[in-house]
Amino acid sequence: MSRIISVLGSTGSIGTQTLDVAAQCGFQVAAITANRSIDKLEEQARRFRPELVAAYDETAAAELRIRLADTGIRVASGMEGLIEAATLPSADTVVTAVMGMIGLRPTLAAIDAHKRIALANKETLVCAGELVMARAAQEGVEIVPVDSEHSAIFQCLQGCADRGEVKRLILTASGGPFFGWSRERLQNVTKEDALKHPNWSMGAKITIDSATLMNKGMEFIEAMRLYHMPPEKIQIVVHRQSIIHSLVEYCDNAILAQISSADMRLPIQYALTWPRRTNAAATELDLFSCPELTFQRPDPDTFRCLGIALECAKKSGTTCAIMNGANEAAVNLFLHDKIGFLDIADLVERALTIVPAQSAERLDAVLEADCAAREAVYSHIS
Ligand code: MG
């Protein structure tokens, strides 16, 4: 099994683990990109010797060009650089591990270039899921999920010839650091509290989304798009131990679960090797040392972000793009100590009432909805 991969967002948590997997499996790396973490990009470029390195930030790219002058590696910049990395002729697979809406255009470009997409960028499917899935189907491109829950579902669906046999998808949620807390207690949550996730180590934005449960709401929408399931056929179950990564229930009431250690290198590797499996980069799970497995109902009333996402999931058009843009802006404000923890949901809800939803058939409409939602959030505090 050999692969030649381009990694968009190579310096983040998923990106660095993707490069670990590539090293372990002997996959070639054709391109790496980041926003402006040039120390890490330089180190990765020297180790993996890609054909192309791209920094989204122009100043960072200029500096990197000087630093990598002795290597002969080409350095690109901006959105053009990301798109070039996503469409590089020598690569067969693109891992989209960039955070946020910025991942949308490079993902579409990679689909048009007929790359396998190992999708780790949630926003792509949340904001423009219908558009992206339709384009992939039309181009005959495989989109394989990297997110642990969607990978688990994907694994449990292998061998299922007729999706009509699926009764429901069951998405597990760790519940985040504040599971069981009241709204009064959540009022005083600080950035430091929210950045401590019990089971997974991830980037700041997704860790906050995990604490508000917006992450689970986004994953619910992603699952709808990836597997063409209506919202009533998807259930969220709080499973604190993060050992079962999600489940599929079939019409005969059989439930298949995917169980492994909480190690992202497994879903990353599977997205690259599917339909095959290869020796593991991920750590083994010792069943004898597993804690007791528990299952509880989520609380979308206390964790309003989850409630909002579940409501948006039922609506079509740009609603989910507005929700996502507002959430990205609100989380950014929270990370800069400008607003409180509960304000995140309030600001998202406010943006949804201010910005009118439109049809999401055009990419422009999605991008406009995203901008308008961010503005609605930022204008509230300035
Ligand atoms: Mg996840």
mmCIF file of C-alpha atoms and ligand atoms in Angstrom:
data_model
loop_
_atom_site.group_PDB
_atom_site.id
_atom_site.type_symbol
_atom_site.label_atom_id
_atom_site.label_comp_id
_atom_site.label_asym_id
_atom_site.label_seq_id
_atom_site.Cartn_x
_atom_site.Cartn_y
_atom_site.Cartn_z
ATOM 1 C CA MET A 1 0.000 0.000 0.000
ATOM 2 C CA SER A 2 1.485 3.314 -0.971
ATOM 3 C CA ARG A 3 0.071 6.801 -0.866
ATOM 4 C CA ILE A 4 1.320 10.232 -1.776
ATOM 5 C CA ILE A 5 -0.370 12.777 0.452
ATOM 6 C CA SER A 6 -0.810 16.517 0.724
ATOM 7 C CA VAL A 7 -1.546 17.686 4.250
ATOM 8 C CA LEU A 8 -3.454 20.951 4.568
ATOM 9 C CA GLY A 9 -2.952 22.208 8.115
ATOM 10 C CA SER A 10 0.129 20.087 8.819
ATOM 11 C CA THR A 11 1.193 21.887 12.017
ATOM 12 C CA GLY A 12 -2.050 21.383 13.960
ATOM 13 C CA SER A 13 -2.975 18.395 16.074
ATOM 14 C CA ILE A 14 -4.430 16.277 13.224
ATOM 15 C CA GLY A 15 -1.732 17.463 10.795
ATOM 16 C CA THR A 16 1.201 16.427 12.994
ATOM 17 C CA GLN A 17 -0.421 13.067 13.733
ATOM 18 C CA THR A 18 -1.008 12.589 9.990
ATOM 19 C CA LEU A 19 2.704 13.056 9.406
ATOM 20 C CA ASP A 20 3.389 10.498 12.189
ATOM 21 C CA VAL A 21 1.150 8.035 10.373
ATOM 22 C CA ALA A 22 2.848 8.832 7.047
ATOM 23 C CA ALA A 23 6.270 8.184 8.571
ATOM 24 C CA GLN A 24 5.125 4.935 10.140
ATOM 25 C CA CYS A 25 3.353 3.663 7.003
ATOM 26 C CA GLY A 26 6.047 4.868 4.611
ATOM 27 C CA PHE A 27 3.719 7.238 2.729
ATOM 28 C CA GLN A 28 5.257 10.016 0.714
ATOM 29 C CA VAL A 29 4.404 13.644 1.562
ATOM 30 C CA ALA A 30 3.944 15.869 -1.494
ATOM 31 C CA ALA A 31 2.821 19.107 0.157
ATOM 32 C CA ILE A 32 2.314 20.602 3.611
ATOM 33 C CA THR A 33 0.583 23.847 4.555
ATOM 34 C CA ALA A 34 -0.063 25.947 7.644
ATOM 35 C CA ASN A 35 -1.186 29.441 8.500
ATOM 36 C CA ARG A 36 1.975 30.920 9.987
ATOM 37 C CA SER A 37 3.692 28.340 12.227
ATOM 38 C CA ILE A 38 6.890 28.537 10.215
ATOM 39 C CA ASP A 39 9.222 26.952 12.791
ATOM 40 C CA LYS A 40 7.177 23.799 12.678
ATOM 41 C CA LEU A 41 6.660 24.011 8.906
ATOM 42 C CA GLU A 42 10.421 24.328 8.369
ATOM 43 C CA GLU A 43 11.120 21.350 10.603
ATOM 44 C CA GLN A 44 8.468 19.249 8.810
ATOM 45 C CA ALA A 45 9.753 20.357 5.397
ATOM 46 C CA ARG A 46 13.306 19.287 6.247
ATOM 47 C CA ARG A 47 12.113 15.953 7.597
ATOM 48 C CA PHE A 48 9.571 14.992 4.916
ATOM 49 C CA ARG A 49 11.054 16.784 1.893
ATOM 50 C CA PRO A 50 7.746 17.688 0.208
ATOM 51 C CA GLU A 51 7.639 19.236 -3.236
ATOM 52 C CA LEU A 52 5.646 22.214 -1.979
ATOM 53 C CA VAL A 53 5.189 24.063 1.313
ATOM 54 C CA ALA A 54 2.527 26.752 1.666
ATOM 55 C CA ALA A 55 1.979 29.300 4.431
ATOM 56 C CA TYR A 56 -1.369 31.085 4.280
ATOM 57 C CA ASP A 57 0.129 34.194 5.864
ATOM 58 C CA GLU A 58 2.155 36.134 3.229
ATOM 59 C CA THR A 59 4.762 37.471 5.673
ATOM 60 C CA ALA A 60 5.330 34.019 7.120
ATOM 61 C CA ALA A 61 5.696 32.603 3.592
ATOM 62 C CA ALA A 62 8.330 35.209 2.715
ATOM 63 C CA GLU A 63 10.358 34.310 5.815
ATOM 64 C CA LEU A 64 9.969 30.599 5.123
ATOM 65 C CA ARG A 65 11.202 31.080 1.553
ATOM 66 C CA ILE A 66 14.469 32.465 2.934
ATOM 67 C CA ARG A 67 14.795 29.707 5.519
ATOM 68 C CA LEU A 68 14.212 26.903 3.016
ATOM 69 C CA ALA A 69 16.366 28.434 0.255
ATOM 70 C CA ASP A 70 19.021 25.704 0.633
ATOM 71 C CA THR A 71 16.508 22.869 0.155
ATOM 72 C CA GLY A 72 15.082 23.636 -3.280
ATOM 73 C CA ILE A 73 11.554 23.190 -1.831
ATOM 74 C CA ARG A 74 9.039 25.567 -3.374
ATOM 75 C CA VAL A 75 7.162 27.860 -0.965
ATOM 76 C CA ALA A 76 3.717 29.226 -1.885
ATOM 77 C CA SER A 77 1.382 31.535 0.022
ATOM 78 C CA GLY A 78 -2.203 32.640 0.567
ATOM 79 C CA MET A 79 -5.366 30.865 -0.567
ATOM 80 C CA GLU A 80 -3.622 30.217 -3.898
ATOM 81 C CA GLY A 81 -0.908 28.314 -2.063
ATOM 82 C CA LEU A 82 -3.459 26.170 -0.215
ATOM 83 C CA ILE A 83 -5.268 25.416 -3.466
ATOM 84 C CA GLU A 84 -2.019 24.544 -5.201
ATOM 85 C CA ALA A 85 -1.191 22.122 -2.374
ATOM 86 C CA ALA A 86 -4.689 20.646 -2.630
ATOM 87 C CA THR A 87 -4.388 20.019 -6.358
ATOM 88 C CA LEU A 88 -0.718 19.042 -6.739
ATOM 89 C CA PRO A 89 -0.572 16.494 -9.600
ATOM 90 C CA SER A 90 1.852 14.159 -7.772
ATOM 91 C CA ALA A 91 -0.452 13.624 -4.747
ATOM 92 C CA ASP A 92 -3.256 11.041 -4.758
ATOM 93 C CA THR A 93 -4.763 11.971 -1.371
ATOM 94 C CA VAL A 94 -5.450 15.279 0.359
ATOM 95 C CA VAL A 95 -5.807 15.409 4.132
ATOM 96 C CA THR A 96 -7.831 18.520 4.957
ATOM 97 C CA ALA A 97 -6.840 19.275 8.540
ATOM 98 C CA VAL A 98 -7.094 23.059 8.421
ATOM 99 C CA MET A 99 -9.319 24.607 11.052
ATOM 100 C CA GLY A 100 -12.366 26.614 10.054
ATOM 101 C CA MET A 101 -14.101 27.894 6.938
ATOM 102 C CA ILE A 102 -10.765 28.449 5.261
ATOM 103 C CA GLY A 103 -10.753 24.726 4.404
ATOM 104 C CA LEU A 104 -13.761 24.924 2.113
ATOM 105 C CA ARG A 105 -12.246 26.221 -1.141
ATOM 106 C CA PRO A 106 -9.145 23.976 -1.064
ATOM 107 C CA THR A 107 -11.407 20.960 -0.409
ATOM 108 C CA LEU A 108 -13.568 21.777 -3.438
ATOM 109 C CA ALA A 109 -10.419 22.265 -5.519
ATOM 110 C CA ALA A 110 -9.091 18.864 -4.403
ATOM 111 C CA ILE A 111 -12.404 17.251 -5.388
ATOM 112 C CA ASP A 112 -12.190 18.848 -8.837
ATOM 113 C CA ALA A 113 -8.628 17.492 -9.120
ATOM 114 C CA HIS A 114 -9.943 13.973 -8.311
ATOM 115 C CA LYS A 115 -7.965 13.434 -5.111
ATOM 116 C CA ARG A 116 -9.155 11.133 -2.362
ATOM 117 C CA ILE A 117 -10.237 13.432 0.455
ATOM 118 C CA ALA A 118 -9.356 12.434 4.011
ATOM 119 C CA LEU A 119 -11.657 14.961 5.602
ATOM 120 C CA ALA A 120 -10.766 16.396 8.987
ATOM 121 C CA ASN A 121 -12.216 19.864 8.418
ATOM 122 C CA LYS A 122 -15.710 19.926 9.953
ATOM 123 C CA GLU A 123 -16.698 23.320 8.658
ATOM 124 C CA THR A 124 -16.602 22.095 5.059
ATOM 125 C CA LEU A 125 -19.518 19.728 5.603
ATOM 126 C CA VAL A 126 -21.354 21.842 8.163
ATOM 127 C CA CYS A 127 -21.450 24.945 5.953
ATOM 128 C CA ALA A 128 -21.517 23.512 2.474
ATOM 129 C CA GLY A 129 -22.208 19.815 2.960
ATOM 130 C CA GLU A 130 -24.788 19.459 0.228
ATOM 131 C CA LEU A 131 -22.631 21.295 -2.289
ATOM 132 C CA VAL A 132 -19.459 19.372 -1.373
ATOM 133 C CA MET A 133 -21.107 15.932 -1.353
ATOM 134 C CA ALA A 134 -22.871 16.608 -4.649
ATOM 135 C CA ARG A 135 -19.603 17.730 -6.241
ATOM 136 C CA ALA A 136 -17.774 14.650 -4.924
ATOM 137 C CA ALA A 137 -20.507 12.323 -6.234
ATOM 138 C CA GLN A 138 -20.447 14.032 -9.599
ATOM 139 C CA GLU A 139 -16.651 13.745 -9.860
ATOM 140 C CA GLY A 140 -16.599 10.189 -8.488
ATOM 141 C CA VAL A 141 -14.342 11.274 -5.607
ATOM 142 C CA GLU A 142 -14.111 9.392 -2.298
ATOM 143 C CA ILE A 143 -14.560 11.429 0.871
ATOM 144 C CA VAL A 144 -13.315 9.427 3.831
ATOM 145 C CA PRO A 145 -13.868 10.935 7.274
ATOM 146 C CA VAL A 146 -11.014 11.452 9.745
ATOM 147 C CA ASP A 147 -13.081 12.651 12.695
ATOM 148 C CA SER A 148 -13.127 9.744 15.188
ATOM 149 C CA GLU A 149 -16.946 9.480 15.360
ATOM 150 C CA HIS A 150 -17.482 9.588 11.612
ATOM 151 C CA SER A 151 -14.646 7.170 11.029
ATOM 152 C CA ALA A 152 -16.253 4.815 13.558
ATOM 153 C CA ILE A 153 -19.574 5.020 11.684
ATOM 154 C CA PHE A 154 -17.760 4.564 8.367
ATOM 155 C CA GLN A 155 -16.058 1.452 9.759
ATOM 156 C CA CYS A 156 -19.374 0.073 11.085
ATOM 157 C CA LEU A 157 -20.969 0.634 7.660
ATOM 158 C CA GLN A 158 -18.392 -1.474 5.797
ATOM 159 C CA GLY A 159 -20.193 -4.416 4.245
ATOM 160 C CA CYS A 160 -23.560 -2.691 4.350
ATOM 161 C CA ALA A 161 -24.838 -2.944 0.795
ATOM 162 C CA ASP A 162 -28.145 -1.158 1.362
ATOM 163 C CA ARG A 163 -28.299 1.971 3.500
ATOM 164 C CA GLY A 164 -32.019 1.283 3.869
ATOM 165 C CA GLU A 165 -30.995 -1.391 6.382
ATOM 166 C CA VAL A 166 -29.566 1.248 8.709
ATOM 167 C CA LYS A 167 -32.009 2.162 11.468
ATOM 168 C CA ARG A 168 -29.890 4.892 12.985
ATOM 169 C CA LEU A 169 -26.428 6.258 13.513
ATOM 170 C CA ILE A 170 -25.402 6.683 17.142
ATOM 171 C CA LEU A 171 -22.821 9.392 17.703
ATOM 172 C CA THR A 172 -20.940 9.172 20.969
ATOM 173 C CA ALA A 173 -19.988 12.307 22.882
ATOM 174 C CA SER A 174 -17.519 12.531 25.759
ATOM 175 C CA GLY A 175 -19.668 15.321 27.199
ATOM 176 C CA GLY A 176 -16.631 17.576 27.598
ATOM 177 C CA PRO A 177 -15.184 18.905 30.861
ATOM 178 C CA PHE A 178 -18.485 20.333 32.164
ATOM 179 C CA PHE A 179 -20.874 17.432 31.720
ATOM 180 C CA GLY A 180 -23.603 17.482 34.392
ATOM 181 C CA TRP A 181 -23.014 21.137 35.310
ATOM 182 C CA SER A 182 -25.883 23.623 35.734
ATOM 183 C CA ARG A 183 -26.131 26.903 33.817
ATOM 184 C CA GLU A 184 -25.324 28.823 37.014
ATOM 185 C CA ARG A 185 -22.060 26.947 37.334
ATOM 186 C CA LEU A 186 -21.261 27.365 33.610
ATOM 187 C CA GLN A 187 -21.616 31.130 33.972
ATOM 188 C CA ASN A 188 -18.174 31.425 35.546
ATOM 189 C CA VAL A 189 -16.245 29.008 33.351
ATOM 190 C CA THR A 190 -12.893 30.466 32.290
ATOM 191 C CA LYS A 191 -10.895 29.919 29.143
ATOM 192 C CA GLU A 192 -8.400 27.840 31.152
ATOM 193 C CA ASP A 193 -11.170 25.552 32.493
ATOM 194 C CA ALA A 194 -12.636 25.100 29.018
ATOM 195 C CA LEU A 195 -9.282 24.269 27.447
ATOM 196 C CA LYS A 196 -8.865 21.184 29.644
ATOM 197 C CA HIS A 197 -10.493 18.289 27.802
ATOM 198 C CA PRO A 198 -10.696 15.029 29.773
ATOM 199 C CA ASN A 199 -9.995 12.536 26.948
ATOM 200 C CA TRP A 200 -8.625 14.166 23.798
ATOM 201 C CA SER A 201 -5.795 16.590 23.164
ATOM 202 C CA MET A 202 -6.820 18.991 20.364
ATOM 203 C CA GLY A 203 -6.469 22.554 19.101
ATOM 204 C CA ALA A 204 -7.978 25.469 21.088
ATOM 205 C CA LYS A 205 -11.016 26.114 18.862
ATOM 206 C CA ILE A 206 -12.226 22.510 18.796
ATOM 207 C CA THR A 207 -11.546 22.112 22.527
ATOM 208 C CA ILE A 208 -13.871 25.042 23.273
ATOM 209 C CA ASP A 209 -16.422 23.581 20.841
ATOM 210 C CA SER A 210 -16.173 20.316 22.781
ATOM 211 C CA ALA A 211 -16.816 22.134 26.060
ATOM 212 C CA THR A 212 -19.914 23.938 24.704
ATOM 213 C CA LEU A 213 -20.993 20.754 22.837
ATOM 214 C CA MET A 214 -21.151 22.782 19.605
ATOM 215 C CA ASN A 215 -18.597 20.259 18.369
ATOM 216 C CA LYS A 216 -21.126 17.458 18.799
ATOM 217 C CA GLY A 217 -23.812 19.541 17.122
ATOM 218 C CA MET A 218 -21.492 20.097 14.156
ATOM 219 C CA GLU A 219 -20.686 16.394 14.056
ATOM 220 C CA PHE A 220 -24.424 15.651 13.958
ATOM 221 C CA ILE A 221 -24.762 17.848 10.858
ATOM 222 C CA GLU A 222 -21.615 16.315 9.335
ATOM 223 C CA ALA A 223 -23.053 12.814 9.825
ATOM 224 C CA MET A 224 -26.276 13.856 8.047
ATOM 225 C CA ARG A 225 -24.289 15.072 5.047
ATOM 226 C CA LEU A 226 -21.709 12.270 4.896
ATOM 227 C CA TYR A 227 -24.211 9.449 5.205
ATOM 228 C CA HIS A 228 -27.312 11.099 3.698
ATOM 229 C CA MET A 229 -29.320 10.546 6.866
ATOM 230 C CA PRO A 230 -32.268 12.632 8.094
ATOM 231 C CA PRO A 231 -31.852 14.144 11.585
ATOM 232 C CA GLU A 232 -34.385 11.761 13.125
ATOM 233 C CA LYS A 233 -32.113 8.823 12.260
ATOM 234 C CA ILE A 234 -29.146 10.165 14.238
ATOM 235 C CA GLN A 235 -28.866 9.955 17.994
ATOM 236 C CA ILE A 236 -26.276 11.432 20.344
ATOM 237 C CA VAL A 237 -25.226 9.392 23.366
ATOM 238 C CA VAL A 238 -22.921 10.715 26.062
ATOM 239 C CA HIS A 239 -20.228 8.110 26.629
ATOM 240 C CA ARG A 240 -17.712 9.612 29.041
ATOM 241 C CA GLN A 241 -14.920 7.097 28.502
ATOM 242 C CA SER A 242 -14.328 7.724 24.745
ATOM 243 C CA ILE A 243 -13.705 4.029 24.129
ATOM 244 C CA ILE A 244 -16.652 3.439 21.799
ATOM 245 C CA HIS A 245 -16.183 6.008 19.050
ATOM 246 C CA SER A 246 -19.700 5.657 17.568
ATOM 247 C CA LEU A 247 -22.179 2.982 16.558
ATOM 248 C CA VAL A 248 -24.578 1.949 13.802
ATOM 249 C CA GLU A 249 -27.910 0.313 14.584
ATOM 250 C CA TYR A 250 -29.409 -1.841 11.820
ATOM 251 C CA CYS A 251 -33.048 -2.691 11.085
ATOM 252 C CA ASP A 252 -32.676 -6.089 12.778
ATOM 253 C CA ASN A 253 -31.675 -4.247 15.992
ATOM 254 C CA ALA A 254 -28.040 -5.318 15.746
ATOM 255 C CA ILE A 255 -25.754 -2.526 16.896
ATOM 256 C CA LEU A 256 -22.166 -2.421 15.632
ATOM 257 C CA ALA A 257 -19.644 -0.340 17.572
ATOM 258 C CA GLN A 258 -16.082 0.664 16.821
ATOM 259 C CA ILE A 259 -13.876 0.388 19.898
ATOM 260 C CA SER A 260 -10.266 1.500 20.278
ATOM 261 C CA SER A 261 -8.011 3.737 22.337
ATOM 262 C CA ALA A 262 -8.623 7.494 22.068
ATOM 263 C CA ASP A 263 -5.838 7.890 19.526
ATOM 264 C CA MET A 264 -6.550 9.928 16.380
ATOM 265 C CA ARG A 265 -3.824 8.130 14.479
ATOM 266 C CA LEU A 266 -6.230 5.218 13.923
ATOM 267 C CA PRO A 267 -8.975 7.152 12.071
ATOM 268 C CA ILE A 268 -6.300 9.124 10.198
ATOM 269 C CA GLN A 269 -4.575 5.937 9.076
ATOM 270 C CA TYR A 270 -7.865 4.274 8.096
ATOM 271 C CA ALA A 271 -8.836 7.272 5.963
ATOM 272 C CA LEU A 272 -5.554 6.834 4.106
ATOM 273 C CA THR A 273 -5.526 3.047 3.762
ATOM 274 C CA TRP A 274 -9.256 2.317 3.320
ATOM 275 C CA PRO A 275 -10.549 -0.170 2.146
ATOM 276 C CA ARG A 276 -7.440 -1.925 3.471
ATOM 277 C CA ARG A 277 -5.996 -1.965 6.959
ATOM 278 C CA THR A 278 -2.290 -1.849 7.748
ATOM 279 C CA ASN A 279 -0.209 -2.284 10.896
ATOM 280 C CA ALA A 280 -1.036 0.242 13.522
ATOM 281 C CA ALA A 281 0.407 3.637 14.205
ATOM 282 C CA ALA A 282 -2.173 3.963 17.015
ATOM 283 C CA THR A 283 -1.841 2.578 20.529
ATOM 284 C CA GLU A 284 -3.447 -0.748 21.426
ATOM 285 C CA LEU A 285 -6.496 -0.905 23.696
ATOM 286 C CA ASP A 286 -6.194 -3.277 26.640
ATOM 287 C CA LEU A 287 -9.757 -4.433 27.336
ATOM 288 C CA PHE A 288 -8.790 -5.654 30.815
ATOM 289 C CA SER A 289 -7.787 -2.163 31.856
ATOM 290 C CA CYS A 290 -10.878 -0.449 30.372
ATOM 291 C CA PRO A 291 -13.071 1.512 32.730
ATOM 292 C CA GLU A 292 -16.750 0.613 32.968
ATOM 293 C CA LEU A 293 -18.621 1.903 29.908
ATOM 294 C CA THR A 294 -21.547 4.241 30.568
ATOM 295 C CA PHE A 295 -24.230 5.833 28.350
ATOM 296 C CA GLN A 296 -26.245 8.944 29.182
ATOM 297 C CA ARG A 297 -28.550 11.402 27.451
ATOM 298 C CA PRO A 298 -27.140 14.767 26.364
ATOM 299 C CA ASP A 299 -28.642 17.976 27.782
ATOM 300 C CA PRO A 300 -29.228 20.431 24.916
ATOM 301 C CA ASP A 301 -31.084 22.861 27.209
ATOM 302 C CA THR A 302 -28.104 23.466 29.485
ATOM 303 C CA PHE A 303 -25.602 23.187 26.639
ATOM 304 C CA ARG A 304 -27.421 25.604 24.350
ATOM 305 C CA CYS A 305 -24.889 25.321 21.529
ATOM 306 C CA LEU A 306 -25.925 21.698 21.050
ATOM 307 C CA GLY A 307 -29.612 22.651 21.092
ATOM 308 C CA ILE A 308 -28.997 25.397 18.520
ATOM 309 C CA ALA A 309 -27.066 23.049 16.224
ATOM 310 C CA LEU A 310 -29.804 20.410 16.389
ATOM 311 C CA GLU A 311 -32.382 23.053 15.405
ATOM 312 C CA CYS A 312 -30.176 24.314 12.551
ATOM 313 C CA ALA A 313 -29.692 20.722 11.357
ATOM 314 C CA LYS A 314 -33.390 20.583 10.458
ATOM 315 C CA LYS A 315 -33.161 23.701 8.296
ATOM 316 C CA SER A 316 -31.756 23.922 4.798
ATOM 317 C CA GLY A 317 -29.861 26.647 2.937
ATOM 318 C CA THR A 318 -27.216 28.757 4.611
ATOM 319 C CA THR A 319 -28.537 28.339 8.178
ATOM 320 C CA CYS A 320 -25.699 26.024 9.219
ATOM 321 C CA ALA A 321 -23.122 28.338 7.613
ATOM 322 C CA ILE A 322 -24.488 31.242 9.667
ATOM 323 C CA MET A 323 -24.341 29.123 12.807
ATOM 324 C CA ASN A 324 -20.774 28.053 12.068
ATOM 325 C CA GLY A 325 -19.485 31.543 11.194
ATOM 326 C CA ALA A 326 -21.064 33.034 14.305
ATOM 327 C CA ASN A 327 -19.633 30.256 16.445
ATOM 328 C CA GLU A 328 -16.108 30.687 15.044
ATOM 329 C CA ALA A 329 -16.275 34.411 15.792
ATOM 330 C CA ALA A 330 -17.754 33.920 19.266
ATOM 331 C CA VAL A 331 -15.168 31.280 20.225
ATOM 332 C CA ASN A 332 -12.462 33.643 19.028
ATOM 333 C CA LEU A 333 -13.859 36.365 21.328
ATOM 334 C CA PHE A 334 -14.015 33.906 24.232
ATOM 335 C CA LEU A 335 -10.394 32.852 23.635
ATOM 336 C CA HIS A 336 -9.432 36.543 23.805
ATOM 337 C CA ASP A 337 -11.309 37.041 27.106
ATOM 338 C CA LYS A 338 -13.858 39.382 25.495
ATOM 339 C CA ILE A 339 -16.979 37.384 26.375
ATOM 340 C CA GLY A 340 -18.091 34.757 28.880
ATOM 341 C CA PHE A 341 -18.666 31.065 28.245
ATOM 342 C CA LEU A 342 -22.473 31.287 28.015
ATOM 343 C CA ASP A 343 -22.236 34.303 25.701
ATOM 344 C CA ILE A 344 -20.997 31.990 22.927
ATOM 345 C CA ALA A 345 -24.447 30.408 22.516
ATOM 346 C CA ASP A 346 -26.213 33.760 22.965
ATOM 347 C CA LEU A 347 -24.163 35.362 20.186
ATOM 348 C CA VAL A 348 -24.709 32.435 17.827
ATOM 349 C CA GLU A 349 -28.439 32.581 18.469
ATOM 350 C CA ARG A 350 -28.451 36.338 17.908
ATOM 351 C CA ALA A 351 -26.613 35.995 14.571
ATOM 352 C CA LEU A 352 -29.178 33.413 13.452
ATOM 353 C CA THR A 353 -31.982 35.913 14.050
ATOM 354 C CA ILE A 354 -30.150 38.829 12.372
ATOM 355 C CA VAL A 355 -28.714 37.171 9.247
ATOM 356 C CA PRO A 356 -31.360 35.869 6.823
ATOM 357 C CA ALA A 357 -30.827 32.334 5.491
ATOM 358 C CA GLN A 358 -30.653 31.804 1.746
ATOM 359 C CA SER A 359 -30.307 28.918 -0.658
ATOM 360 C CA ALA A 360 -26.859 27.297 -0.321
ATOM 361 C CA GLU A 361 -26.542 26.058 -3.884
ATOM 362 C CA ARG A 362 -23.833 28.596 -4.734
ATOM 363 C CA LEU A 363 -20.493 28.734 -2.919
ATOM 364 C CA ASP A 364 -20.743 32.540 -2.868
ATOM 365 C CA ALA A 365 -23.970 32.404 -0.864
ATOM 366 C CA VAL A 366 -22.250 30.199 1.729
ATOM 367 C CA LEU A 367 -19.225 32.506 1.967
ATOM 368 C CA GLU A 368 -21.466 35.585 2.247
ATOM 369 C CA ALA A 369 -23.532 33.969 5.010
ATOM 370 C CA ASP A 370 -20.324 33.164 6.858
ATOM 371 C CA CYS A 371 -19.075 36.783 6.628
ATOM 372 C CA ALA A 372 -22.414 38.271 7.655
ATOM 373 C CA ALA A 373 -22.603 35.951 10.670
ATOM 374 C CA ARG A 374 -19.109 36.929 11.837
ATOM 375 C CA GLU A 375 -19.945 40.600 11.442
ATOM 376 C CA ALA A 376 -23.130 40.151 13.463
ATOM 377 C CA VAL A 377 -21.055 38.701 16.311
ATOM 378 C CA TYR A 378 -18.188 41.191 16.210
ATOM 379 C CA SER A 379 -20.507 44.202 15.908
ATOM 380 C CA HIS A 380 -22.116 43.177 19.167
ATOM 381 C CA ILE A 381 -18.992 43.811 21.224
ATOM 382 C CA SER A 382 -17.429 46.806 19.434
HETATM 383 MG MG MG B 1 -14.954 14.116 16.988
#
